[in-house]
Coordinates of C-alpha atoms in Angstrom, one line a residue:
Chain A
M1 CA -72.6 14.1 17.8
I2 CA -73.8 11.0 15.9
S3 CA -73.3 12.9 12.7
L4 CA -69.8 14.0 13.7
A5 CA -68.9 10.4 14.8
W6 CA -70.3 9.1 11.5
K7 CA -68.2 11.6 9.5
N8 CA -65.1 10.7 11.5
L9 CA -65.5 7.1 10.5
W10 CA -65.2 8.0 6.9
R11 CA -62.3 10.4 7.4
N12 CA -59.7 7.6 7.7
K13 CA -61.4 4.9 5.7
N14 CA -58.4 2.5 6.1
R15 CA -58.4 2.8 9.8
T16 CA -62.1 2.1 10.0
A17 CA -61.8 -0.7 7.5
I18 CA -59.0 -2.3 9.5
T19 CA -61.0 -2.1 12.7
M20 CA -64.1 -3.5 11.1
A21 CA -62.1 -6.2 9.5
A22 CA -60.6 -7.2 12.8
V23 CA -64.1 -7.5 14.3
F24 CA -65.5 -9.1 11.1
F25 CA -63.0 -12.0 11.1
A26 CA -63.2 -12.2 14.9
V27 CA -67.0 -12.8 14.7
I28 CA -66.7 -15.3 11.9
L29 CA -64.0 -17.3 13.7
S30 CA -65.8 -17.0 17.0
V31 CA -69.1 -18.1 15.5
F32 CA -67.5 -20.9 13.6
T33 CA -65.5 -22.4 16.5
T34 CA -68.5 -22.2 18.8
S35 CA -70.9 -23.6 16.2
L36 CA -68.5 -26.4 15.4
K37 CA -68.0 -27.2 19.1
D38 CA -71.8 -27.2 19.7
G39 CA -72.4 -29.1 16.5
I40 CA -69.9 -31.8 17.4
F41 CA -71.3 -32.2 20.9
D42 CA -75.0 -32.1 19.8
N43 CA -74.1 -34.7 17.2
L44 CA -72.4 -36.8 19.7
V45 CA -75.3 -36.7 22.1
K46 CA -77.7 -37.3 19.2
N47 CA -75.6 -40.3 18.2
V48 CA -75.6 -41.6 21.7
V49 CA -79.3 -41.3 22.0
S50 CA -80.3 -42.4 18.6
F51 CA -77.7 -45.2 18.3
Y52 CA -78.8 -46.9 21.4
T53 CA -79.2 -45.6 24.9
G54 CA -81.8 -42.9 24.5
Y55 CA -81.7 -39.9 26.9
I56 CA -82.9 -41.8 29.9
Q57 CA -83.5 -45.5 30.8
V58 CA -85.7 -46.9 33.5
R59 CA -84.7 -50.4 34.7
K60 CA -85.3 -52.7 37.6
K61 CA -82.9 -51.9 40.5
G62 CA -79.8 -54.1 40.1
Y63 CA -80.0 -54.5 36.3
W64 CA -77.2 -52.0 35.8
D65 CA -74.8 -54.1 37.9
E66 CA -75.9 -57.4 36.5
Q67 CA -77.4 -57.2 33.1
V68 CA -79.3 -60.5 32.8
L69 CA -82.9 -61.3 31.9
D70 CA -83.5 -62.4 35.5
N71 CA -83.2 -58.8 36.5
S72 CA -85.9 -57.6 34.0
M73 CA -89.0 -55.8 35.1
A74 CA -92.7 -56.2 34.4
Y75 CA -93.7 -53.8 31.7
N76 CA -97.2 -52.5 31.6
E77 CA -99.1 -49.2 31.6
K78 CA -98.6 -48.9 35.4
V79 CA -94.9 -48.2 34.6
N80 CA -95.5 -46.2 31.5
A81 CA -98.4 -43.9 32.4
P82 CA -96.7 -42.0 35.3
L83 CA -93.7 -41.3 33.1
L84 CA -95.9 -39.8 30.4
S85 CA -97.5 -37.4 32.9
I86 CA -94.1 -35.7 33.3
E87 CA -94.0 -32.6 31.2
N88 CA -90.7 -33.0 29.6
V89 CA -91.2 -36.7 28.7
S90 CA -92.4 -37.2 25.2
G91 CA -92.6 -40.9 25.1
G92 CA -91.1 -44.3 26.1
T93 CA -90.3 -47.6 24.6
P94 CA -89.7 -50.9 26.3
R95 CA -86.8 -53.2 25.4
L96 CA -85.9 -56.7 26.2
E97 CA -82.1 -57.2 25.8
T98 CA -79.9 -60.1 26.2
F99 CA -77.0 -61.8 24.6
G100 CA -77.2 -64.9 22.4
L101 CA -75.7 -66.7 19.5
I102 CA -76.8 -66.2 15.9
S103 CA -76.2 -68.7 13.2
T104 CA -76.7 -69.3 9.5
N105 CA -75.7 -72.4 7.7
K106 CA -72.3 -70.9 7.2
N107 CA -71.4 -69.1 10.4
T108 CA -72.2 -68.5 14.1
K109 CA -71.5 -65.4 16.1
G110 CA -72.2 -63.9 19.5
C111 CA -74.8 -61.0 19.3
M112 CA -76.9 -58.6 21.3
V113 CA -80.5 -59.4 20.9
V114 CA -82.9 -56.6 21.4
G115 CA -86.7 -57.0 21.5
I116 CA -88.4 -53.7 20.7
D117 CA -91.8 -52.1 20.1
P118 CA -91.0 -51.2 16.4
E119 CA -93.2 -48.1 16.3
K120 CA -92.2 -46.7 19.7
E121 CA -88.6 -47.5 19.2
N122 CA -88.5 -45.6 15.9
L123 CA -90.0 -42.5 17.7
V124 CA -87.1 -42.6 20.2
T125 CA -84.1 -43.7 18.2
S126 CA -85.2 -43.2 14.6
L127 CA -84.3 -46.9 14.0
K128 CA -86.2 -46.9 10.7
D129 CA -83.7 -44.4 9.2
K130 CA -80.9 -46.9 9.7
I131 CA -82.4 -49.4 7.4
I132 CA -80.2 -49.9 4.3
K133 CA -81.8 -52.9 2.8
G134 CA -85.1 -54.7 3.2
S135 CA -87.9 -53.3 5.4
Y136 CA -88.6 -52.3 9.0
L137 CA -90.4 -54.4 11.5
A138 CA -94.1 -54.3 11.9
D139 CA -95.8 -54.8 15.3
G140 CA -95.7 -58.5 16.2
D141 CA -93.5 -59.2 13.2
K142 CA -91.7 -62.6 13.3
G143 CA -88.7 -61.4 11.4
V144 CA -85.5 -59.8 12.5
L145 CA -83.3 -56.8 11.6
L146 CA -79.6 -57.4 11.5
S147 CA -76.9 -54.9 11.8
E148 CA -74.9 -54.7 8.6
G149 CA -71.6 -55.8 10.1
L150 CA -73.2 -58.8 11.8
A151 CA -75.0 -59.9 8.6
D152 CA -71.7 -59.7 6.8
R153 CA -69.9 -61.8 9.3
I154 CA -72.6 -64.6 9.3
K155 CA -73.1 -64.2 5.6
A156 CA -76.8 -63.5 6.0
E157 CA -78.9 -61.7 3.4
I158 CA -82.5 -60.4 3.2
N159 CA -85.1 -63.2 3.5
D160 CA -82.5 -65.7 4.8
T161 CA -83.3 -67.6 7.9
V162 CA -81.2 -67.1 11.0
Y163 CA -81.1 -69.2 14.2
L164 CA -81.0 -67.6 17.6
I165 CA -79.9 -69.5 20.6
G166 CA -79.5 -68.2 24.1
Q167 CA -80.6 -68.4 27.7
G168 CA -84.1 -67.3 28.6
Y169 CA -85.8 -66.0 31.7
H170 CA -84.9 -68.1 34.8
G171 CA -82.6 -70.3 32.9
A172 CA -85.0 -71.4 30.2
T173 CA -83.5 -72.5 26.9
A174 CA -84.1 -70.1 24.1
A175 CA -84.0 -71.1 20.5
G176 CA -85.8 -69.9 17.4
M177 CA -85.7 -69.4 13.6
F178 CA -86.3 -66.0 12.1
E179 CA -86.4 -64.5 8.7
V180 CA -84.1 -61.5 8.0
K181 CA -86.4 -58.6 7.1
G182 CA -83.9 -55.8 6.9
L183 CA -80.3 -54.7 7.4
L184 CA -79.3 -51.7 9.5
R185 CA -76.3 -49.5 9.4
F186 CA -74.9 -47.9 12.6
G187 CA -72.1 -45.3 12.8
S188 CA -70.8 -47.2 15.8
P189 CA -68.8 -50.2 14.7
E190 CA -69.5 -51.8 18.1
L191 CA -73.3 -51.8 17.4
N192 CA -72.8 -52.4 13.7
N193 CA -71.1 -55.7 14.3
Q194 CA -73.3 -57.3 16.9
I195 CA -76.9 -56.1 17.2
I196 CA -80.1 -57.8 16.1
Y197 CA -83.6 -56.5 16.6
L198 CA -86.8 -58.4 16.8
S199 CA -90.3 -57.4 17.9
L200 CA -91.0 -57.4 21.6
P201 CA -93.6 -60.3 21.5
A202 CA -91.2 -62.4 19.4
A203 CA -88.4 -61.7 21.8
A204 CA -90.6 -62.4 24.8
E205 CA -91.6 -65.7 23.3
L206 CA -88.0 -66.6 22.5
F207 CA -86.7 -65.9 25.9
S208 CA -89.8 -67.0 27.9
A209 CA -90.2 -63.5 29.2
E210 CA -93.8 -62.6 28.6
G211 CA -94.7 -59.1 29.8
L212 CA -91.1 -58.4 30.8
S213 CA -88.7 -55.8 29.7
T214 CA -85.1 -55.1 30.7
S215 CA -85.4 -51.3 30.2
L216 CA -87.7 -48.6 29.3
V217 CA -86.1 -46.0 27.1
V218 CA -87.5 -42.5 27.6
S219 CA -87.4 -39.7 25.1
L220 CA -87.5 -36.1 26.1
K221 CA -89.0 -32.9 24.7
N222 CA -86.1 -30.8 25.9
P223 CA -82.9 -32.9 26.1
K224 CA -81.1 -30.1 27.8
A225 CA -83.2 -30.6 30.9
L226 CA -81.7 -34.0 31.5
K227 CA -81.0 -34.0 35.2
E228 CA -84.4 -32.4 36.1
S229 CA -86.1 -35.1 34.0
V230 CA -84.2 -37.9 35.7
D231 CA -85.2 -36.5 39.1
A232 CA -88.8 -36.1 38.1
I233 CA -89.0 -39.7 36.8
Q234 CA -87.4 -41.1 39.9
Q235 CA -89.9 -39.2 42.1
K236 CA -92.9 -40.6 40.0
I237 CA -91.9 -44.2 40.0
S238 CA -91.3 -46.8 42.8
S239 CA -87.9 -47.0 44.4
E240 CA -87.6 -50.6 43.0
Y241 CA -86.6 -49.0 39.7
E242 CA -83.4 -47.2 38.8
V243 CA -83.4 -44.2 36.4
M244 CA -80.3 -43.4 34.5
S245 CA -79.4 -40.7 32.0
W246 CA -77.1 -41.3 29.0
E247 CA -74.5 -39.3 30.9
T248 CA -74.4 -42.0 33.6
M249 CA -74.6 -44.9 31.2
I250 CA -71.8 -43.6 28.9
P251 CA -69.7 -41.5 31.3
D252 CA -66.7 -41.5 29.0
V253 CA -68.7 -39.6 26.3
K254 CA -69.8 -37.0 28.9
Q255 CA -66.2 -36.7 30.1
H256 CA -65.0 -36.3 26.6
I257 CA -67.6 -33.5 26.0
E258 CA -66.5 -31.8 29.3
S259 CA -62.8 -32.0 28.6
D260 CA -63.3 -30.8 25.0
T261 CA -65.5 -27.9 26.3
R262 CA -62.7 -26.8 28.6
S263 CA -60.2 -27.0 25.7
M264 CA -62.5 -25.0 23.5
K265 CA -62.8 -22.4 26.2
Y266 CA -59.0 -21.9 26.1
I267 CA -59.0 -21.7 22.4
Q268 CA -61.8 -19.2 22.4
G269 CA -60.0 -17.2 25.1
I270 CA -57.0 -17.0 22.9
L271 CA -59.2 -16.0 20.0
Y272 CA -60.9 -13.3 22.0
L273 CA -57.4 -12.1 23.1
L274 CA -56.3 -11.9 19.4
V275 CA -59.5 -10.0 18.6
S276 CA -58.8 -7.6 21.5
F277 CA -55.3 -6.9 20.3
G278 CA -56.6 -6.3 16.8
I279 CA -59.2 -3.8 17.9
F280 CA -56.9 -2.3 20.5
G281 CA -54.1 -1.8 18.0
T282 CA -56.4 0.3 15.8
L283 CA -57.7 2.3 18.7
L284 CA -54.1 3.1 19.7
M285 CA -53.4 4.1 16.1
M286 CA -56.5 6.3 16.2
M287 CA -55.5 8.0 19.5
V288 CA -52.0 8.8 18.2
E289 CA -53.4 10.1 15.0
R290 CA -56.1 12.3 16.6
K291 CA -54.2 13.4 19.6
Y292 CA -53.8 17.0 18.4
E293 CA -57.4 17.2 17.2
L294 CA -58.8 15.9 20.5
G295 CA -56.6 18.4 22.4
M296 CA -57.9 21.2 20.1
L297 CA -61.6 20.2 20.7
V298 CA -61.1 20.3 24.4
A299 CA -59.3 23.6 24.0
I300 CA -62.1 25.3 22.1
G301 CA -64.6 24.2 24.8
M302 CA -65.9 20.7 24.0
N303 CA -66.4 19.0 27.3
K304 CA -64.8 15.7 27.8
T305 CA -68.0 13.8 28.3
K306 CA -69.3 14.8 24.9
L307 CA -66.0 14.0 23.3
S308 CA -65.9 10.6 25.0
L309 CA -69.4 10.0 23.7
I310 CA -68.4 10.8 20.2
I311 CA -65.5 8.3 20.5
I312 CA -67.8 5.7 22.0
I313 CA -70.4 6.2 19.2
E314 CA -67.5 5.8 16.6
S315 CA -66.5 2.6 18.4
V316 CA -70.0 1.3 18.6
L317 CA -70.7 2.0 14.9
T318 CA -67.4 0.4 13.8
V319 CA -67.6 -2.6 16.0
M320 CA -71.3 -3.1 15.3
G321 CA -70.7 -2.7 11.6
G322 CA -67.9 -5.4 11.8
C323 CA -70.1 -7.6 13.9
L324 CA -73.1 -7.4 11.6
L325 CA -71.0 -8.1 8.5
G326 CA -69.3 -10.9 10.3
L327 CA -72.6 -12.4 11.4
L328 CA -74.0 -12.1 7.9
A329 CA -70.9 -13.7 6.4
S330 CA -70.8 -16.5 8.9
I331 CA -74.4 -17.6 8.2
P332 CA -73.7 -19.2 4.8
I333 CA -70.4 -20.7 6.2
I334 CA -72.1 -22.3 9.2
Y335 CA -75.0 -23.6 7.0
Y336 CA -72.6 -25.0 4.5
F337 CA -70.7 -27.0 7.1
N338 CA -73.9 -28.0 8.7
K339 CA -75.1 -29.6 5.4
K340 CA -71.6 -30.8 4.5
P341 CA -69.9 -31.6 7.8
L342 CA -66.2 -31.9 8.2
V343 CA -65.2 -35.6 8.1
M344 CA -62.0 -36.3 10.1
G345 CA -59.6 -39.0 9.5
G346 CA -56.5 -40.3 11.3
E347 CA -56.2 -40.3 15.0
I348 CA -59.4 -38.2 15.6
A349 CA -61.4 -40.8 13.7
V350 CA -59.8 -43.6 15.8
I351 CA -60.7 -41.8 19.0
Y352 CA -64.3 -41.2 17.9
E353 CA -64.6 -44.8 16.8
R354 CA -63.5 -45.9 20.2
F355 CA -66.6 -44.1 21.5
G356 CA -68.6 -45.9 18.8
F357 CA -69.2 -42.9 16.6
E358 CA -68.1 -41.6 13.2
A359 CA -65.7 -38.6 13.2
V360 CA -68.2 -36.4 11.4
F361 CA -68.2 -32.8 12.6
P362 CA -71.3 -30.8 11.6
T363 CA -71.7 -27.2 12.7
S364 CA -74.6 -26.2 14.8
T365 CA -77.1 -23.7 13.4
N366 CA -78.5 -22.7 16.7
A367 CA -79.4 -19.0 16.4
A368 CA -78.2 -18.3 20.0
I369 CA -74.6 -18.9 18.8
F370 CA -74.8 -16.0 16.4
Y371 CA -76.4 -13.7 19.0
N372 CA -74.0 -14.7 21.8
Q373 CA -70.8 -14.5 19.8
G374 CA -71.8 -11.3 18.1
F375 CA -72.7 -9.9 21.5
T376 CA -69.4 -11.1 23.0
V377 CA -67.3 -9.4 20.3
L378 CA -69.4 -6.3 20.6
I379 CA -68.8 -6.1 24.3
I380 CA -65.1 -6.6 23.8
G381 CA -65.1 -3.8 21.3
L382 CA -67.0 -1.5 23.7
L383 CA -64.9 -2.4 26.7
L384 CA -61.8 -1.6 24.6
S385 CA -63.3 1.7 23.6
L386 CA -63.0 2.6 27.3
Y387 CA -59.3 3.1 26.6
P388 CA -59.8 6.2 24.4
V389 CA -62.3 7.4 26.9
Y390 CA -59.7 7.1 29.6
K391 CA -57.2 8.9 27.4
I392 CA -59.7 11.7 26.9
I393 CA -60.4 12.0 30.6
I394 CA -56.7 12.5 31.4
L395 CA -56.1 14.6 28.2
D396 CA -54.2 17.8 28.7
P397 CA -54.9 20.1 25.7
T398 CA -51.5 21.9 25.9
T399 CA -49.6 18.6 25.9
S400 CA -51.8 17.1 23.2
M401 CA -51.4 20.1 20.9
K402 CA -47.6 20.1 21.0
R403 CA -46.3 19.2 17.6
Chain B
M1 CA -64.7 52.3 33.8
N2 CA -64.1 48.6 34.3
D3 CA -63.3 47.5 30.8
I4 CA -60.6 45.1 31.7
V5 CA -61.2 41.7 30.1
I6 CA -57.9 40.0 31.0
D7 CA -56.3 40.7 34.3
T8 CA -53.3 38.6 35.5
H9 CA -52.0 39.1 39.0
N10 CA -48.4 38.2 39.6
I11 CA -48.6 34.9 37.7
S12 CA -45.7 32.4 37.4
R13 CA -45.4 29.2 35.6
V14 CA -42.5 27.0 36.6
Y15 CA -41.4 23.8 34.9
N16 CA -39.4 21.2 36.8
P17 CA -40.2 22.9 40.2
T18 CA -38.5 20.2 42.2
T19 CA -35.3 19.7 40.2
I20 CA -34.0 22.7 38.2
P21 CA -36.9 25.2 38.2
V22 CA -37.3 26.9 34.8
Y23 CA -39.6 29.9 34.9
A24 CA -41.7 30.1 31.7
I25 CA -43.6 33.0 33.2
K26 CA -42.4 34.9 36.2
N27 CA -44.4 37.3 38.4
L28 CA -46.3 38.7 35.4
H29 CA -48.9 41.4 35.7
L30 CA -51.0 42.2 32.6
H31 CA -54.2 44.0 31.9
I32 CA -56.0 43.8 28.6
R33 CA -59.0 46.0 28.0
R34 CA -62.0 45.4 25.8
G35 CA -61.3 46.3 22.2
E36 CA -57.5 46.0 22.4
F37 CA -55.6 44.6 19.4
T38 CA -52.5 43.4 21.1
A39 CA -49.4 41.6 19.9
L40 CA -47.4 39.4 22.2
V41 CA -43.8 39.3 20.8
G42 CA -40.5 38.0 22.0
P43 CA -37.9 35.5 21.1
S44 CA -38.6 31.7 21.1
G45 CA -38.8 30.4 24.6
S46 CA -39.7 33.8 26.0
G47 CA -43.1 32.5 27.3
K48 CA -45.5 33.8 24.6
T49 CA -47.4 30.5 24.1
T50 CA -47.3 29.7 27.8
L51 CA -48.9 33.0 28.6
L52 CA -51.6 32.5 25.9
N53 CA -52.2 29.0 27.3
L54 CA -52.5 30.4 30.8
I55 CA -54.9 33.2 29.8
G56 CA -56.8 30.7 27.7
G57 CA -57.3 28.4 30.6
L58 CA -55.5 25.6 28.9
D59 CA -52.8 25.7 31.6
K60 CA -52.7 26.7 35.2
P61 CA -50.2 29.1 36.8
D62 CA -48.2 27.9 39.8
E63 CA -48.7 31.2 41.4
G64 CA -51.0 34.2 41.0
Q65 CA -54.5 34.8 39.6
I66 CA -55.9 35.2 36.2
V67 CA -59.2 37.0 36.1
I68 CA -61.2 37.0 32.9
N69 CA -64.1 39.4 32.8
G70 CA -64.4 39.2 36.6
T71 CA -63.9 35.4 37.0
D72 CA -60.8 34.0 38.5
I73 CA -60.2 31.1 36.2
T74 CA -57.4 29.6 38.3
K75 CA -60.1 28.6 40.8
L76 CA -62.3 26.8 38.3
S77 CA -62.5 23.0 38.1
P78 CA -61.2 21.4 34.9
G79 CA -64.8 20.8 33.8
K80 CA -66.0 24.3 34.5
L81 CA -62.9 25.7 32.8
I82 CA -63.8 23.9 29.6
D83 CA -67.3 25.4 29.8
F84 CA -65.8 28.8 30.6
R85 CA -63.6 28.6 27.5
L86 CA -66.6 27.6 25.4
H87 CA -68.5 30.7 26.3
N88 CA -65.7 33.3 26.8
I89 CA -62.6 32.6 24.8
G90 CA -62.1 32.2 21.1
F91 CA -59.0 30.4 19.8
V92 CA -57.2 30.7 16.5
F93 CA -54.3 28.3 16.2
Q94 CA -51.2 28.5 14.0
S95 CA -52.2 25.4 12.0
F96 CA -55.9 26.3 11.7
N97 CA -57.1 23.1 13.4
L98 CA -60.4 22.9 11.7
I99 CA -62.3 19.6 12.0
P100 CA -61.5 18.0 8.6
V101 CA -64.8 16.1 8.2
L102 CA -66.9 19.2 8.6
T103 CA -67.5 22.0 6.1
A104 CA -66.5 25.5 6.8
R105 CA -70.1 26.3 7.9
E106 CA -70.2 23.2 10.1
N107 CA -66.9 24.1 11.7
A108 CA -68.2 27.5 12.8
E109 CA -71.6 26.1 13.7
F110 CA -70.0 23.3 15.9
I111 CA -69.2 25.8 18.7
M112 CA -72.7 27.1 18.7
L113 CA -74.1 23.6 18.8
L114 CA -71.9 23.0 21.9
Q115 CA -73.4 26.1 23.3
G116 CA -76.9 24.9 22.7
I117 CA -77.9 27.8 20.4
S118 CA -81.0 27.4 18.4
K119 CA -80.9 26.6 14.6
N120 CA -82.4 29.9 13.5
E121 CA -79.9 31.9 15.6
R122 CA -77.1 29.7 14.3
D123 CA -78.0 30.1 10.7
E124 CA -78.2 33.9 11.1
R125 CA -74.9 34.1 12.9
I126 CA -73.2 31.9 10.4
K127 CA -74.3 34.1 7.5
Q128 CA -73.0 37.2 9.3
L129 CA -69.7 35.6 10.3
F130 CA -68.9 34.3 6.9
R131 CA -69.7 37.7 5.5
Q132 CA -67.4 39.3 7.9
V133 CA -64.5 36.9 7.0
D134 CA -65.4 37.3 3.4
L135 CA -66.0 33.5 2.8
E136 CA -69.6 33.4 1.8
E137 CA -68.8 31.5 -1.4
Q138 CA -66.8 28.8 0.3
I139 CA -69.2 28.1 3.2
E140 CA -70.0 24.6 2.2
R141 CA -66.4 23.6 1.4
R142 CA -64.4 21.2 3.6
P143 CA -61.0 22.4 5.0
S144 CA -59.1 20.3 2.5
E145 CA -60.8 22.3 -0.3
L146 CA -59.7 25.7 1.1
S147 CA -56.4 27.5 0.9
G148 CA -54.4 28.1 4.1
G149 CA -55.6 31.7 4.3
Q150 CA -59.2 30.7 3.8
Q151 CA -58.9 28.0 6.5
Q152 CA -57.5 30.5 8.9
R153 CA -60.4 32.8 8.2
V154 CA -62.8 30.0 8.9
A155 CA -60.9 29.5 12.2
V156 CA -61.5 33.2 12.9
A157 CA -65.2 32.7 12.2
R158 CA -65.3 29.7 14.4
A159 CA -63.5 31.7 17.2
L160 CA -66.1 34.4 16.8
A161 CA -69.1 32.1 16.7
S162 CA -69.3 31.7 20.4
K163 CA -69.4 35.5 20.9
P164 CA -66.3 35.3 23.2
Q165 CA -64.9 38.0 25.4
F166 CA -61.7 38.0 23.4
I167 CA -59.8 36.0 20.8
L168 CA -56.5 34.4 21.5
A169 CA -54.4 33.7 18.4
D170 CA -51.2 31.8 18.5
E171 CA -49.0 32.8 15.6
P172 CA -52.1 33.1 13.3
T173 CA -50.1 34.1 10.2
A174 CA -47.1 31.8 10.7
N175 CA -48.4 29.3 8.1
L176 CA -49.7 31.8 5.6
D177 CA -48.2 33.5 2.6
S178 CA -47.9 37.2 2.7
K179 CA -51.1 37.9 0.7
S180 CA -53.2 35.6 2.9
A181 CA -51.6 37.0 6.0
S182 CA -52.4 40.5 5.0
N183 CA -55.9 39.6 4.1
L184 CA -56.4 37.9 7.5
L185 CA -55.0 40.9 9.3
D186 CA -57.3 43.2 7.5
I187 CA -60.3 41.1 8.6
M188 CA -59.1 40.9 12.2
N189 CA -58.4 44.6 12.2
K190 CA -61.9 45.3 10.8
L191 CA -63.5 43.1 13.4
N192 CA -61.6 44.8 16.1
K193 CA -62.6 48.3 14.9
E194 CA -66.1 47.7 13.9
E195 CA -67.2 45.0 16.3
N196 CA -65.0 46.0 19.2
I197 CA -63.6 42.5 19.4
T198 CA -60.5 42.0 21.6
F199 CA -57.6 40.2 20.0
L200 CA -54.5 39.0 21.8
F201 CA -52.0 37.2 19.6
S202 CA -48.5 35.9 19.8
T203 CA -46.4 36.5 16.7
H204 CA -43.0 36.8 15.2
D205 CA -44.4 38.4 12.1
Q206 CA -43.4 42.0 11.6
R207 CA -46.4 42.7 9.5
V208 CA -48.6 41.7 12.4
I209 CA -46.5 43.7 14.9
D210 CA -46.7 46.7 12.7
R211 CA -50.5 46.6 12.6
A212 CA -51.0 45.9 16.3
R213 CA -52.0 48.8 18.5
R214 CA -50.3 47.5 21.5
V215 CA -47.1 45.4 21.5
I216 CA -46.0 43.5 24.6
T217 CA -42.5 42.1 24.5
L218 CA -41.8 39.1 26.6
V219 CA -38.2 38.1 27.6
D220 CA -37.6 35.2 29.9
G221 CA -41.2 35.1 31.0
Q222 CA -41.4 38.7 32.0
I223 CA -42.7 41.8 30.3
A224 CA -39.6 43.6 28.9
S225 CA -41.6 46.3 27.2
D226 CA -45.3 47.3 26.7
T227 CA -46.3 50.0 24.3
E228 CA -49.3 52.1 25.3
P229 CA -52.5 50.8 23.7
I230 CA -53.9 52.9 20.9
M231 CA -57.6 52.5 21.5
T232 CA -59.3 53.1 18.2
S233 CA -62.5 51.2 18.7
Y234 CA -63.7 50.8 22.3
A235 CA -63.3 54.6 22.9
H236 CA -66.0 55.6 20.5

């Protein structure tokens, strides 16, 4: 039967080629759209995490509503150790954040001052990678890192001295001079125009906040298990702390991902529908073309189960062939757009900048996308091959063999 | 002696039974004995093909019984009927109807594969069949590489492959030139005489009618005339 099915495929090469082409392009389109969707969202989440928030933050209860130094928490190993015992937590880094004024001899500007543990921060947000000029901070460094846009606005260069003024813990006056060690570039214009980093000890000294931090940024081994990790952390630590995921901290990004996922589902639904029509069309063509022959086979004594099996084997071979070729062809395409992402302009770029990100759309190379999409198209093909099976079940040889 | 292979009892086949009934076959009685070489003749629309379809189990009568070698096929389920056809009836169609992707040998072997016959037995039978239809040289050719006459001889080999009770042939020479038709008739005649194979065929072809040993004429779904069979093979 397999041999007969195989030979049948080569009998009408055009028909087989058309069916395989329908599946081939369907798989490529399907893999590409899914990969692009996942790539965009993965990139978005990566941006969110690496740009600033991290996956999860632990703060003192009340800080979210009133983000001032007075709502900071004591940071020590008593807070950190329980978190690290959670399986999915890979690390944590403390931050001391507040707003202040930054000046050079030429300009003054409002800014967000962030005290960090340089080494730990780099592990969580890859901050070092954003250095475009100068060097990264060392532990206990007295220098600062300026975001590129901010440096530009206050006309500061590497090795220049900048002045920071603000309000410290419990109303203390904060003022200090710092050397610019490096410049950072963020995709988010919001961050790029206002952020300044200094080491945690330097920040604590500036704001009279020794041993305090406003947040503990937690990094995860498996970012997909976000909710479970938030729950696990909340259970481990005292109720005087609040635990928030990036989804809670930046709800508009999450909503954007959700609404885009819904839209993509409709697009994919339409795509699958087109694929179905493509395959179904060739199946219809095949049934019309082979009506007489199928009637003859039943007439001479081939039972309908075996005949159906032959048609199913033909469909499986055709759809699988198209699927495999489609998957093979999609691999270089997906990898190409992963290495050279699509860069959007116009309105899309404006929308993404509103969220604080560049409109750069890489594809995802997650192997599961290839399996899933290939499998989905295969299932569609197999389900559609039930139509010829149905036609065989109701086939009447005398009617089929009428010329 | 119960040598009756085909026995139809008062069969009728009616089209449009609820509106304007048209009798394709009406109250027909027919007995075909083993070894007969029978031609079914009559004008177009007389019911020849319908009768062959009914006897071949491809269609069911609205009334009456069709008994093939002791089995009432009108009582068989569709699935069992297919199986019955596989083991008991050989078909030769007007337009050959070979499977185009298979060679001549594979076409004949196909039926035996469906019957679950072992490879050795298949090979032996294939050799014998193609010798009988005089196509030993063309055994590995595909239908598209054979002439019409050769294709029809492969169809006869295929019909014989299952060792059926009888062979039904619907206008077997209609698409053949006179030489091929004559050749085919020689082979069918020889098989009938030497192997005692029963043939029942519908035809318009006078050459076939002339060589048939029984001629049944159908008119309006009823037997208008039936010559006495001249039994040349089964009697000896």
